[in-house]
C-alpha positions as a Python dict, from the first residue, in 0.01 Angstrom:
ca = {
    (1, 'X'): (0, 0, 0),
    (2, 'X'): (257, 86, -228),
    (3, 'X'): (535, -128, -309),
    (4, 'X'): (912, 108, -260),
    (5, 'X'): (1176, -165, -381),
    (6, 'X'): (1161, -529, -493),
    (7, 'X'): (1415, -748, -393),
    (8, 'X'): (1525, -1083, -615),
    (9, 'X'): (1771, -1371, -552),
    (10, 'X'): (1792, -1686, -677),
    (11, 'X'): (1470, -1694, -898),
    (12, 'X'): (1498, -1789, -1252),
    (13, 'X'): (1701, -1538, -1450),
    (14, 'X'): (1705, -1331, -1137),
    (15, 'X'): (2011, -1427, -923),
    (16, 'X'): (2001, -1043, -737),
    (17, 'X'): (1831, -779, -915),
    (18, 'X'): (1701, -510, -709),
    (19, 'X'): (1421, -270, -790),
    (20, 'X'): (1454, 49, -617),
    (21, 'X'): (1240, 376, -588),
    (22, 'X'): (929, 255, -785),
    (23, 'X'): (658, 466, -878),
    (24, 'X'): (270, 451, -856),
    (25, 'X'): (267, 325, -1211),
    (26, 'X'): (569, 39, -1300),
    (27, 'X'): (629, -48, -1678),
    (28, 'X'): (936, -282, -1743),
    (29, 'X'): (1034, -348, -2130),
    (30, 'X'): (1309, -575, -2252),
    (31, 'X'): (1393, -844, -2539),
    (32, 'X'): (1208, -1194, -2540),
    (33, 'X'): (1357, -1403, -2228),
    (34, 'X'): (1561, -1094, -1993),
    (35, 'X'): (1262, -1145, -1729),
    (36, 'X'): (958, -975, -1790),
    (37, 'X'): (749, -1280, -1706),
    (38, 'X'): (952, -1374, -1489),
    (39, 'X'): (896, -1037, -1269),
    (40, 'X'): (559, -1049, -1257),
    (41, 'X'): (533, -1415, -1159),
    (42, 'X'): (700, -1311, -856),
    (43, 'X'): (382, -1120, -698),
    (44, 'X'): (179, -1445, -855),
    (45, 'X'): (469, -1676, -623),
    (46, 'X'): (395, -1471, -304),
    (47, 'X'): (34, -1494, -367),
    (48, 'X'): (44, -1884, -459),
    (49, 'X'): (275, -1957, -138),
    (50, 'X'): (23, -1759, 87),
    (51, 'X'): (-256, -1920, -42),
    (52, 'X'): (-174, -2227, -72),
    (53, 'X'): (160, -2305, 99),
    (54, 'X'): (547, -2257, -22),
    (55, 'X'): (592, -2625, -129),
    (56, 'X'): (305, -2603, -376),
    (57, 'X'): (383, -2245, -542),
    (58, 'X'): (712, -2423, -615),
    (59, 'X'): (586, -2694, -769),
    (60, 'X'): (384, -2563, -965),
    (61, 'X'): (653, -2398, -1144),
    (62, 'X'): (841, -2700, -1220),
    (63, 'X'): (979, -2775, -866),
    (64, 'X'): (1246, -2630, -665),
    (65, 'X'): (1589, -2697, -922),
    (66, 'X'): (1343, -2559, -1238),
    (67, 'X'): (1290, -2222, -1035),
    (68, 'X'): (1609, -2096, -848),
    (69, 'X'): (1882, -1916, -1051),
    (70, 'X'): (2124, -2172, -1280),
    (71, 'X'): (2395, -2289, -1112),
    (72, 'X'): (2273, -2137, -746),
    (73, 'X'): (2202, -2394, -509),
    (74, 'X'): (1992, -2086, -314),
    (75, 'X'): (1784, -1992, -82),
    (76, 'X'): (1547, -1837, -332),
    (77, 'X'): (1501, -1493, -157),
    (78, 'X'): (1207, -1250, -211),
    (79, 'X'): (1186, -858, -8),
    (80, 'X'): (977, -610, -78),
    (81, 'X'): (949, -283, 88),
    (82, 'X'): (639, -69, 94),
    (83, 'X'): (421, 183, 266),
    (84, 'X'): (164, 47, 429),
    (85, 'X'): (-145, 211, 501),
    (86, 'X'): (-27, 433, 831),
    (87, 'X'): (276, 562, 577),
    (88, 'X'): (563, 341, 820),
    (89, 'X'): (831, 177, 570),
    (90, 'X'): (830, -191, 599),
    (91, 'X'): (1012, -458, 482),
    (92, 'X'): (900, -820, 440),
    (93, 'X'): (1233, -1063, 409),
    (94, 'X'): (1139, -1440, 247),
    (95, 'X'): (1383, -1692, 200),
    (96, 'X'): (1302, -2078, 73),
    (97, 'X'): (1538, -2324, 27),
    (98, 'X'): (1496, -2710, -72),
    (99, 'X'): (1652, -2974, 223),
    (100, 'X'): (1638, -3351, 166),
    (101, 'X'): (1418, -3308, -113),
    (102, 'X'): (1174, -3050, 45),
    (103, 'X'): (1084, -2731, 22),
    (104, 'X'): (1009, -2527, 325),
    (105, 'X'): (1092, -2145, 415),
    (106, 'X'): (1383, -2108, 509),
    (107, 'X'): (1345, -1705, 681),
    (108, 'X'): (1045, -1527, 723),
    (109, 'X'): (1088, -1146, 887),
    (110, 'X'): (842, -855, 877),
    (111, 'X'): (925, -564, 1003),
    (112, 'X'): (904, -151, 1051),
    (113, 'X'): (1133, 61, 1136),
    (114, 'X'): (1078, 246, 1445),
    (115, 'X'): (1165, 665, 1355),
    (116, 'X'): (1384, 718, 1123),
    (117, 'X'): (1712, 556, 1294),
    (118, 'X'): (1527, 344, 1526),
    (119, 'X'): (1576, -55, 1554),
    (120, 'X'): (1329, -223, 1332),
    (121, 'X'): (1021, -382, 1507),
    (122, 'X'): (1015, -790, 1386),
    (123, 'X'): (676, -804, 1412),
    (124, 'X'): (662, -1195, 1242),
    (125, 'X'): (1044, -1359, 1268),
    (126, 'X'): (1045, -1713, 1209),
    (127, 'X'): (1285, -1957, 1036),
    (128, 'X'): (1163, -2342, 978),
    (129, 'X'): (806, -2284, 1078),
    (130, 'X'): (894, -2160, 1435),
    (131, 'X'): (980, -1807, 1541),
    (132, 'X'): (849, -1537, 1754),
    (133, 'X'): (571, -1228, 1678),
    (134, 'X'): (510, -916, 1833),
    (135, 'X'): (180, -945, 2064),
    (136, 'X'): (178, -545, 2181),
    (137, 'X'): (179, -422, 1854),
    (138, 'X'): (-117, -150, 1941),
    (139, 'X'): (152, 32, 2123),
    (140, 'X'): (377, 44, 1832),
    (141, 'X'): (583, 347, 1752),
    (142, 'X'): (501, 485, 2126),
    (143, 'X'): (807, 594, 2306),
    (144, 'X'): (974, 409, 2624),
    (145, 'X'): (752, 106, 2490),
    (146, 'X'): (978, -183, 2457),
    (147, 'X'): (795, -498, 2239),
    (148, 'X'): (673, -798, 2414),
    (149, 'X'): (680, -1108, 2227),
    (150, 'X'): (598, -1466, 2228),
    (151, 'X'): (698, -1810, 2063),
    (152, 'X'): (475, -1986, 1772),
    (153, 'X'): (543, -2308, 1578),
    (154, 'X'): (383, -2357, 1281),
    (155, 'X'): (206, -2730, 1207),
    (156, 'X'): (385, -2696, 852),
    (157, 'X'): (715, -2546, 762),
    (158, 'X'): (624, -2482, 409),
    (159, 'X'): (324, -2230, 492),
    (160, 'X'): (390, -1879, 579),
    (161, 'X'): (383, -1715, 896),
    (162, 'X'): (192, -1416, 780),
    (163, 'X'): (-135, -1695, 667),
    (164, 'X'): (-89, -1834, 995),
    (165, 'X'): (-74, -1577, 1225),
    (166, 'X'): (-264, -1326, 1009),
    (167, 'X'): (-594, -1497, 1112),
    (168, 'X'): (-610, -1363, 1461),
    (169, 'X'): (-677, -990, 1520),
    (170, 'X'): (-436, -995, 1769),
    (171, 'X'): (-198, -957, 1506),
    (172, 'X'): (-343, -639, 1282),
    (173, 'X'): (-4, -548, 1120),
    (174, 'X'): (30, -918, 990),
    (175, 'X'): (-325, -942, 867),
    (176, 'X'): (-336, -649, 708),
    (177, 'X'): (-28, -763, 495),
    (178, 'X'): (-143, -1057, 423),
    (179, 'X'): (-482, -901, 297),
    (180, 'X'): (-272, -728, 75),
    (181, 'X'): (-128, -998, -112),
    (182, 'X'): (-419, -1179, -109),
    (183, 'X'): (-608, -889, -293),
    (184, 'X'): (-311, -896, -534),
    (185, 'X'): (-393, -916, -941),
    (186, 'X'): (-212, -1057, -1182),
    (187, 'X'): (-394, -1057, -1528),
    (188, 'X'): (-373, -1366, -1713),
    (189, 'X'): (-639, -1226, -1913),
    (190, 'X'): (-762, -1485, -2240),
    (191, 'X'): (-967, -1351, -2486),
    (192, 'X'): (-1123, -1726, -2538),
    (193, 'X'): (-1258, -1713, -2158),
    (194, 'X'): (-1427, -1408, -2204),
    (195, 'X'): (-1658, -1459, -2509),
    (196, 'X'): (-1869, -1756, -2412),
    (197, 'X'): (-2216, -1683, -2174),
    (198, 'X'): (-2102, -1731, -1803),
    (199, 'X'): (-2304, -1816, -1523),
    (200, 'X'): (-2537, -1567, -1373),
    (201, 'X'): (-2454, -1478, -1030),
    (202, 'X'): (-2274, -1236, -808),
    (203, 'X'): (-1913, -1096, -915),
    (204, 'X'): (-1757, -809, -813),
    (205, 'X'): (-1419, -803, -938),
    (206, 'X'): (-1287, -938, -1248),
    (207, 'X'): (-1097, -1264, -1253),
    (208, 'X'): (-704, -1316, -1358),
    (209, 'X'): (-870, -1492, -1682),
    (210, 'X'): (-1129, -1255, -1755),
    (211, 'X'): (-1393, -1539, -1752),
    (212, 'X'): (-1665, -1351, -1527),
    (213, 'X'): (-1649, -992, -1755),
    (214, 'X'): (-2028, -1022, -1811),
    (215, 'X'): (-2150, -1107, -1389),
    (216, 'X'): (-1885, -816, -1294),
    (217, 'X'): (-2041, -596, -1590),
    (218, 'X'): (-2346, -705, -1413),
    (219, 'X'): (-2296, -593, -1062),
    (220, 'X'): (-2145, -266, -1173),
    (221, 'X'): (-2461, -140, -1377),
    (222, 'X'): (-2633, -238, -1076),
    (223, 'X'): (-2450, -127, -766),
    (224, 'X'): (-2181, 152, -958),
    (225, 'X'): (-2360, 291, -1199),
    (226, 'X'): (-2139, 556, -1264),
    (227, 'X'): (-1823, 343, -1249),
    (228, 'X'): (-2063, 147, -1532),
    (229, 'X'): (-2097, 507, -1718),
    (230, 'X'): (-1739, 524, -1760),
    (231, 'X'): (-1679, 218, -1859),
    (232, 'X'): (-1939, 310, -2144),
    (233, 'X'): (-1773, 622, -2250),
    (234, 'X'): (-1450, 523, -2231),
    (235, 'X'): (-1564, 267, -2477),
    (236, 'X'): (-1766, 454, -2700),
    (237, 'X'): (-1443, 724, -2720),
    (238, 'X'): (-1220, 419, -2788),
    (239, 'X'): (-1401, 144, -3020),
    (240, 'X'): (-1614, 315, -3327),
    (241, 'X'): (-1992, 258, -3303),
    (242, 'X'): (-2017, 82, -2921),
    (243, 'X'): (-2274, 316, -2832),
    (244, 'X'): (-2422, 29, -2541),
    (245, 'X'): (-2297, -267, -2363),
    (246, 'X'): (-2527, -514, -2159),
    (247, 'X'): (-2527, -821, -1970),
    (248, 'X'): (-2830, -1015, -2133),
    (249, 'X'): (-2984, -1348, -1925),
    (250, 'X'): (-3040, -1627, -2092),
    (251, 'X'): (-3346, -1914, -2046),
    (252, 'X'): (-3121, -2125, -1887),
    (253, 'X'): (-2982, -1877, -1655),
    (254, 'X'): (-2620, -1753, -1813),
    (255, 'X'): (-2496, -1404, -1909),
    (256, 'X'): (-2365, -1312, -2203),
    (257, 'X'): (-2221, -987, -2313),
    (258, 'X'): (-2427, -773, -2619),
    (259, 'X'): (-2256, -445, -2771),
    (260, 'X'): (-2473, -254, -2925),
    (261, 'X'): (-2346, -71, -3252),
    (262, 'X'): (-2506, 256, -3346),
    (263, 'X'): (-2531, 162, -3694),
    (264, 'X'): (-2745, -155, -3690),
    (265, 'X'): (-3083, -209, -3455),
    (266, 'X'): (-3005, -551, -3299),
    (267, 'X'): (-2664, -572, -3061),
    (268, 'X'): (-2423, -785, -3150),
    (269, 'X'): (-2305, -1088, -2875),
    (270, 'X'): (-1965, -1056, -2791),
    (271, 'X'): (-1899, -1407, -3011),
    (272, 'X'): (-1922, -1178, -3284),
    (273, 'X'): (-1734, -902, -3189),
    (274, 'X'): (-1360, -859, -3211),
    (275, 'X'): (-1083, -937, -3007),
    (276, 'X'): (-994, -599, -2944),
    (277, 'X'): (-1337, -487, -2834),
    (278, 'X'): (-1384, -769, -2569),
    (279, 'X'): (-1007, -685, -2394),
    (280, 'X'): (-1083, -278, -2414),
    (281, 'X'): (-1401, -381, -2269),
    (282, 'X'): (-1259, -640, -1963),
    (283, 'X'): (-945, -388, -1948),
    (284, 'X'): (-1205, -98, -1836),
    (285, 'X'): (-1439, -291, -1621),
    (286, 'X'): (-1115, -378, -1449),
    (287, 'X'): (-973, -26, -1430),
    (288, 'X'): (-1310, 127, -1309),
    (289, 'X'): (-1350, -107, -1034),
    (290, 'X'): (-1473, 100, -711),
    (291, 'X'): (-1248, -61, -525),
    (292, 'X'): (-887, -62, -669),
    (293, 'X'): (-667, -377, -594),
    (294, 'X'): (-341, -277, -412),
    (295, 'X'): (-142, -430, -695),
    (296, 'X'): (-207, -476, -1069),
    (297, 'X'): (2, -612, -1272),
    (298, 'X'): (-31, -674, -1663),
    (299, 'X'): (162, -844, -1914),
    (300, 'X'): (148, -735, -2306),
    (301, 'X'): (-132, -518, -2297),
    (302, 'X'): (-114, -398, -2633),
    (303, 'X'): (-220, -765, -2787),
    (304, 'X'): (-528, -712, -2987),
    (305, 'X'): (-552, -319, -2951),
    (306, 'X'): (-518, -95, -3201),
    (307, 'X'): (-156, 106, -3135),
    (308, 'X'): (-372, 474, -3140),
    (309, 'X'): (-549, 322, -2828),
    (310, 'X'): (-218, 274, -2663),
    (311, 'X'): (-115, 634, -2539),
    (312, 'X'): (-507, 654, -2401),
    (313, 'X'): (-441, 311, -2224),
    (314, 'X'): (-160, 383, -2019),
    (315, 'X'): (-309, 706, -1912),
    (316, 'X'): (-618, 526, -1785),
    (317, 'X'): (-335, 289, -1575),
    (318, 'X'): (-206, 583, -1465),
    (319, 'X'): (-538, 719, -1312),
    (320, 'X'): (-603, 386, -1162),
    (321, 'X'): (-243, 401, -954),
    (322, 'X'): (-365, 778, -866),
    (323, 'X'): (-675, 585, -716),
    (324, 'X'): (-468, 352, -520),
    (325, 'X'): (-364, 103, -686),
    (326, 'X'): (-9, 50, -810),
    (327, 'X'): (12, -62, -1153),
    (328, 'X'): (323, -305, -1297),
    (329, 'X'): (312, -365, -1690),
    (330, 'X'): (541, -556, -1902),
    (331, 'X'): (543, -433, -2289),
    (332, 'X'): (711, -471, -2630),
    (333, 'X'): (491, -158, -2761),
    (334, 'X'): (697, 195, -2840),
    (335, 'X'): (331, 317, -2871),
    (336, 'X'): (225, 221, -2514),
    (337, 'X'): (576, 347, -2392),
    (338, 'X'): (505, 653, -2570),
    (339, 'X'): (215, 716, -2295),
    (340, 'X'): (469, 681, -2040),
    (341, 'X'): (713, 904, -1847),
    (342, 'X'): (1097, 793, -1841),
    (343, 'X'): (1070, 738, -1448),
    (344, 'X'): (842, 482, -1473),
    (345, 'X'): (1001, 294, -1732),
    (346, 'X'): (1242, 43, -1617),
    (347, 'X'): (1441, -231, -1903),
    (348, 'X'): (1606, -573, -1855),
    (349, 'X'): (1924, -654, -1986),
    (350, 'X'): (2041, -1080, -1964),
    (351, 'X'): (2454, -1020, -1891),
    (352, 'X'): (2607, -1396, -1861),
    (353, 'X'): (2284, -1520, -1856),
    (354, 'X'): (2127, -1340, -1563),
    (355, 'X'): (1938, -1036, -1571),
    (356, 'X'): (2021, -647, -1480),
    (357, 'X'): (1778, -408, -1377),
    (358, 'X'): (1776, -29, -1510),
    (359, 'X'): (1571, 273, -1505),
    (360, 'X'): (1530, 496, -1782),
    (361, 'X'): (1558, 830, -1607),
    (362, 'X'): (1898, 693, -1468),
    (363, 'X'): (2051, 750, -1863),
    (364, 'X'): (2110, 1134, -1920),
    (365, 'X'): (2131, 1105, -2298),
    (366, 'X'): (1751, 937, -2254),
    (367, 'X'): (1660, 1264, -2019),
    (368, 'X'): (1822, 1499, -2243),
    (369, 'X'): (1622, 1357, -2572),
    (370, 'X'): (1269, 1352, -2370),
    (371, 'X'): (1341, 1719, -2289),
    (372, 'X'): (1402, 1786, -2622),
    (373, 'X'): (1081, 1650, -2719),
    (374, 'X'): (1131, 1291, -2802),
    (375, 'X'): (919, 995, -2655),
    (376, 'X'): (1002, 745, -2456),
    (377, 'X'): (851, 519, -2747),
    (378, 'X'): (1028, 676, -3044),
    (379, 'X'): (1362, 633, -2838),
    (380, 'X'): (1351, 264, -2747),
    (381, 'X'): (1261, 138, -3134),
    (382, 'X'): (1552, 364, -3220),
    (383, 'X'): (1773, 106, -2981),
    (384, 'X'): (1878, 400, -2774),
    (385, 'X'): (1788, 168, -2456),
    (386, 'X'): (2096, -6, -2476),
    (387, 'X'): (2081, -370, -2426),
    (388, 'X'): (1707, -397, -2407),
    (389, 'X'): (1570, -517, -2795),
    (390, 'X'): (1709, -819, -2941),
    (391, 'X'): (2103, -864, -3047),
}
């Protein structure tokens, strides 16, 4: 799946800001408090509301008045467009507003587009947990075929329609949407999580916190050793003297992480290693997983990295959104921006409070510098991205 446009209305400093034409590899920049967080809490909303249910991923964000737009009563409205994985466009519309003090979902459409000027297939419709879904899908995109459909009502109006209906394999466009999200990342990585000794047992993709970096190390020297073997080099190119990292048991049955510096016989646990060695190290586990999450999404990933590692980083991002998976990073680094190309860099500009979306490659002058030689890096700590460092 790859994500074409994002959609926002109503949430936070969002009260429309539209995303269009994004790339494999996504990397927004702006001043403290024009959104940054705020964009990538989005794909943790979608995730929370189809976990869990709608009323709930509000909540835990303060409730419905603390998330939707100042002075907008709503709905709070999400759409995203994207490829799924037979190449159709489609669109998923949600829409949530709060009624006598509760929150429920307001309008829930997903739909393709049948040919290029066809009418769109609603293959989920619903409004206040009853609607309608397609139940001929397999004969989708045949023509003559007109779509048969039939009437659902959901025991809760806060959950989604996609978690309801996206547990019967009657309904494989649904499901495989709502797999999607589901298999989602957002990073919320903490350095603190990742140092103590874990729990041995079976882990196969690192967490949001980083918490399981030693189990996932774990399964990938066993089962991937040559993801493992990249993960090694990578790190012995990028931190000086990591010449071996293991995943040592302990007597009462944790893991804990040892680097092993050429310089000195015994490895060192990762207590005593430093900050910037344990993220390079959860970073690349996470980037050479075998199996690439459809989205990734990062916030600040230059904290604790030396700024010559930078340029390398976002080029290993980059290979991971060639792999699959599509990769959305928030930074305040000109040295990681100087690893990137102006189409993938998009800024955020707060005008009367609410923020504007642009896109780099949209501003000649930007093209015309690039072309001359300049990066993307050197450019933005010049100020030459107007509107997106601090006033």
């Amino acid at each position: 799946m790859r994500i074409e446009q994002i959609e926002i209305k109503n949430y936070r400093s969002f009260r429309h800001a539209v995303f269009d034409d994004l790339p494999p590899m996504v990397v927004v920049v702006g001043a403290n408090g024009t959104g940054k967080s705020t964009l990538l809490d989005v794909f943790n909303f979608l995730k929370d509301a189809l976990t869990q249910n709608v009323t709930m991923a509000v909540a835990q964000r303060g409730g419905f008045r603390e998330l939707v737009s100042r002075g907008e009563k709503g709905p709070i409205g999400i759409t995203i467009k994207f490829r799924e994985s037979g190449g159709r466009l489609a669109t998923y519309e949600l829409e949530i507003v709060a009624k006598d003090g509760r929150v429920s979902v307001e309008r829930e459409v997903l739909h393709y587009r049948k040919g290029q000027y066809g009418r769109p297939w609603h293959f989920v419709d619903f409004s206040g947990g009853i609607g309608t879904a397609i139940t001929n899908e397999s004969v989708y995109g045949q023509e003559e075929v007109k779509e048969k459909r039939a009437e659902y009502k959901l025991d809760d109006p806060s959950v989604l329609a996609i978690k309801g209906l996206g547990q019967f394999r009657e309904f494989q466009v649904v499901s495989e949407f709502r797999s999607l999200i589901e298999n989602w990342h957002v990073s919320d990585f903490h350095i603190a999580d990742a140092r103590p000794s874990s729990e041995a047992g079976h882990a196969e993709h690192l967490s949001n916190r980083g918490d399981n970096v030693a189990q996932v190390a774990q399964y990938l020297y066993e089962n991937h050793r040559e993801c493992f073997d990249q993960v090694l080099k990578a790190m012995s190119q990028r931190v000086p003297g990591v010449s071996g990292v293991d995943a040592k048991p302990t007597e009462d049955g944790r893991l804990v992480l040892r680097f092993q510096d050429g310089s000195f016989k015994d490895p060192f646990i990762a207590r005593y290693v430093s900050d910037g060695t344990i993220k390079m190290f959860a970073y690349l586990v996470l980037l050479y997983d075998p199996k690439p999450h459809p989205l990734l999404a990062i916030e600040e990933p230059e904290n604790q990295l030396y700024p010559e590692l930078l340029i390398e980083l976002a080029e290993e991002f980059r290979n991971y959104a060639r792999r699959g998976g599509q990769i959305f990073v928030s930074t305040h680094s000109p040295d990681f921006l100087n690893g990137t190309e102006l189409d993938e860099i998009f800024w955020l500009v707060k005008k009367g409070g609410f923020t504007t979306v642009r896109r780099a490659s949209d501003s000649e002058l930007l093209r015309a510098l690039v072309a001359e030689g300049d990066l993307p890096g050197a450019l933005w700590k010049q100020r030459l991205f107007e509107g997106a460092g601090p006033q």
